[in-house]
C-alpha angles and dihedrals in degrees: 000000000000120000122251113270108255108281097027123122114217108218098202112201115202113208134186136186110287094019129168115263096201085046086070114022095052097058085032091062099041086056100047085045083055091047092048077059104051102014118216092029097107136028114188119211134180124220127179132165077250149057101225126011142171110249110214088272100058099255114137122226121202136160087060119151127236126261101273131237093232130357121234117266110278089016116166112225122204121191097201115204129249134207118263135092093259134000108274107215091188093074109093098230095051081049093048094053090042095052085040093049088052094045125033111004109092103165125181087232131025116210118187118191116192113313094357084086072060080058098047091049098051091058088042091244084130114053121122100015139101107255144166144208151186095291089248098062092046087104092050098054093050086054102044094045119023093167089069124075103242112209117192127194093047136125088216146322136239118209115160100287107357138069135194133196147189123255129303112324090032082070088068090048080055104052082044096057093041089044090046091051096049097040110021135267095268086060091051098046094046088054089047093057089045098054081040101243148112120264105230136191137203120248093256098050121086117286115287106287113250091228079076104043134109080011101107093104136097099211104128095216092049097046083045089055099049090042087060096054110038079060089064116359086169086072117105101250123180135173100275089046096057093043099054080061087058094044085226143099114281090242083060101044074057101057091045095050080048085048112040105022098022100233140071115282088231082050091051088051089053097049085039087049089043083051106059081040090051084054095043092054087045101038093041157012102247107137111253092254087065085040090058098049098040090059091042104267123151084221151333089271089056089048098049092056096044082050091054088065098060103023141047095197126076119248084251089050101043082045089053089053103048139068105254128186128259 
């Protein structure tokens, strides 16, 4: 197979016989909608110890490639889940995957869906870390593997290079996390509206973005407001403004935001502003006072008071804690 142009993430999908469809075409999906944004990120490719196979539902798959001798650098590994109660490691494909797992496969990131964490374990690729699974198949991955901390009641689990998720949907939450680290959380919440869900985190992870609040909605005008300015939260926007988006009053623009988003639309401009400042303090070393104008703020001072709604920590202190850029 031809490598990856320079770049591109491959996004690598291991499948097995009786596979879960929903395991591989939600995060699928997530990552070819980031790619339709930033074309050339992601390449999705398909790999089976086999070249055909029969997914839960009946479906065949063909066409599939064989389990590689070596992945490409930065390569992004999904272990998709199978029906069963539980994963059965006398049936030569699952062997093959498992051996091949050990052995050869050295991903950049490891994504588990459902029972394919069960997967991961079996070839040690879990001990000692923090992990996750389909509620069903919690029992079986503490057996399998008794060196990992197994959390249940999670959507999924970040631990360095590998996550883990619950059954099924919680794949999607996943694709969704890995896609808004990489890419930013604009670029998650506007696939999550695409694919029509809410983008959802674990209780470990940080509070729920901003970009992605109030967003859990399906009303067009609103959707077109917040779309508008979360593309550019530093423009002056004002009531009448926001309101010829919606191609409504003003009063009315009001009682959908109460409605839909739960919030004012002015409220939303000043989280989504607190959002891109929040990033600036993080992603740079531009003074507050730069900080403040950049996301749309009259001063430092305003800015300071809008950031005490939202978070405890001063902009100095949430700097100190944080990674920032050169």
């Amino acid at each position: 197979m031809a490598a990856a142009a320079q770049g591109t993430t491959e996004v690598v999908f291991v499948l097995l016989p009786e596979v879960i469809l929903l395991d591989v075409a939600r995060p699928a999906d997530a990552f070819r909608n980031a790619d339709h944004r930033a074309p050339g990120s992601y390449r999705l490719r398909f790999i089976a110890p086999q070249p055909a196979l029969a997914a839960a539902v009946g479906l065949q798959l063909c066409g599939l490639e064989p389990l590689p001798a070596r992945l490409e650098a930065g390569t992004i590994l999904v272990l998709t889940g199978v029906s069963g109660a539980s994963i059965d490691v006398r049936a030569p494909a699952t062997r093959g995957v498992i051996d091949w797992l050990r052995e050869s496969a050295r991903p950049e990131l490891l994504l588990c869906v459902c029972a394919g964490s069960v997967l991961a374990a079996h070839a040690g690729l879990l001990a000692g870390r923090e992990c996750t699974t389909h509620h069903a198949h919690i029992a079986e991955l503490r057996r399998v593997e008794p060196r990992a901390r197994v959390l249940d009641n999670r959507i999924f689990v970040e631990d360095g290079a590998v996550f883990t998720s619950a059954g099924v949907t919680a794949g999607l939450d996943l694709a969704l996390h890995v896609i808004g680290q990489r890419q930013g959380p604009r670029i998650a919440a506007a696939i999550a509206r695409e694919l029509v869900v809410y983008l959802r985190r674990s209780g470990t992870d940080p509070a729920l973005s901003p970009w992605v609040m109030h967003r859990n909605h399906l009303h067009p005008a609103v959707h077109r407001v917040q779309d508008a300015v979360a593309r550019n939260p530093a423009a002056s926007w004002s009531s009448a403004e926001l309101s010829a988006i919606a191609c409504t009053s003003s009063r009315n623009l009001s009682r959908l935001f109460a409605e839909h988003a739960r919030c004012s639309p002015l409220a939303y401009v000043q989280l989504i502003r607190f959002a891109l400042a929040r990033e600036l303090v993080t992603g740079s070393r531009l003074d507050l006072e730069r900080v403040a104008t950049r996301a749309g703020f009259r001063s430092a001072q305003h800015l300071r008071r809008v950031w005490s709604r939202w978070e405890a920590r001063s902009p100095s202190a949430f700097r100190d804690a944080g990674p920032h850029a050169a």
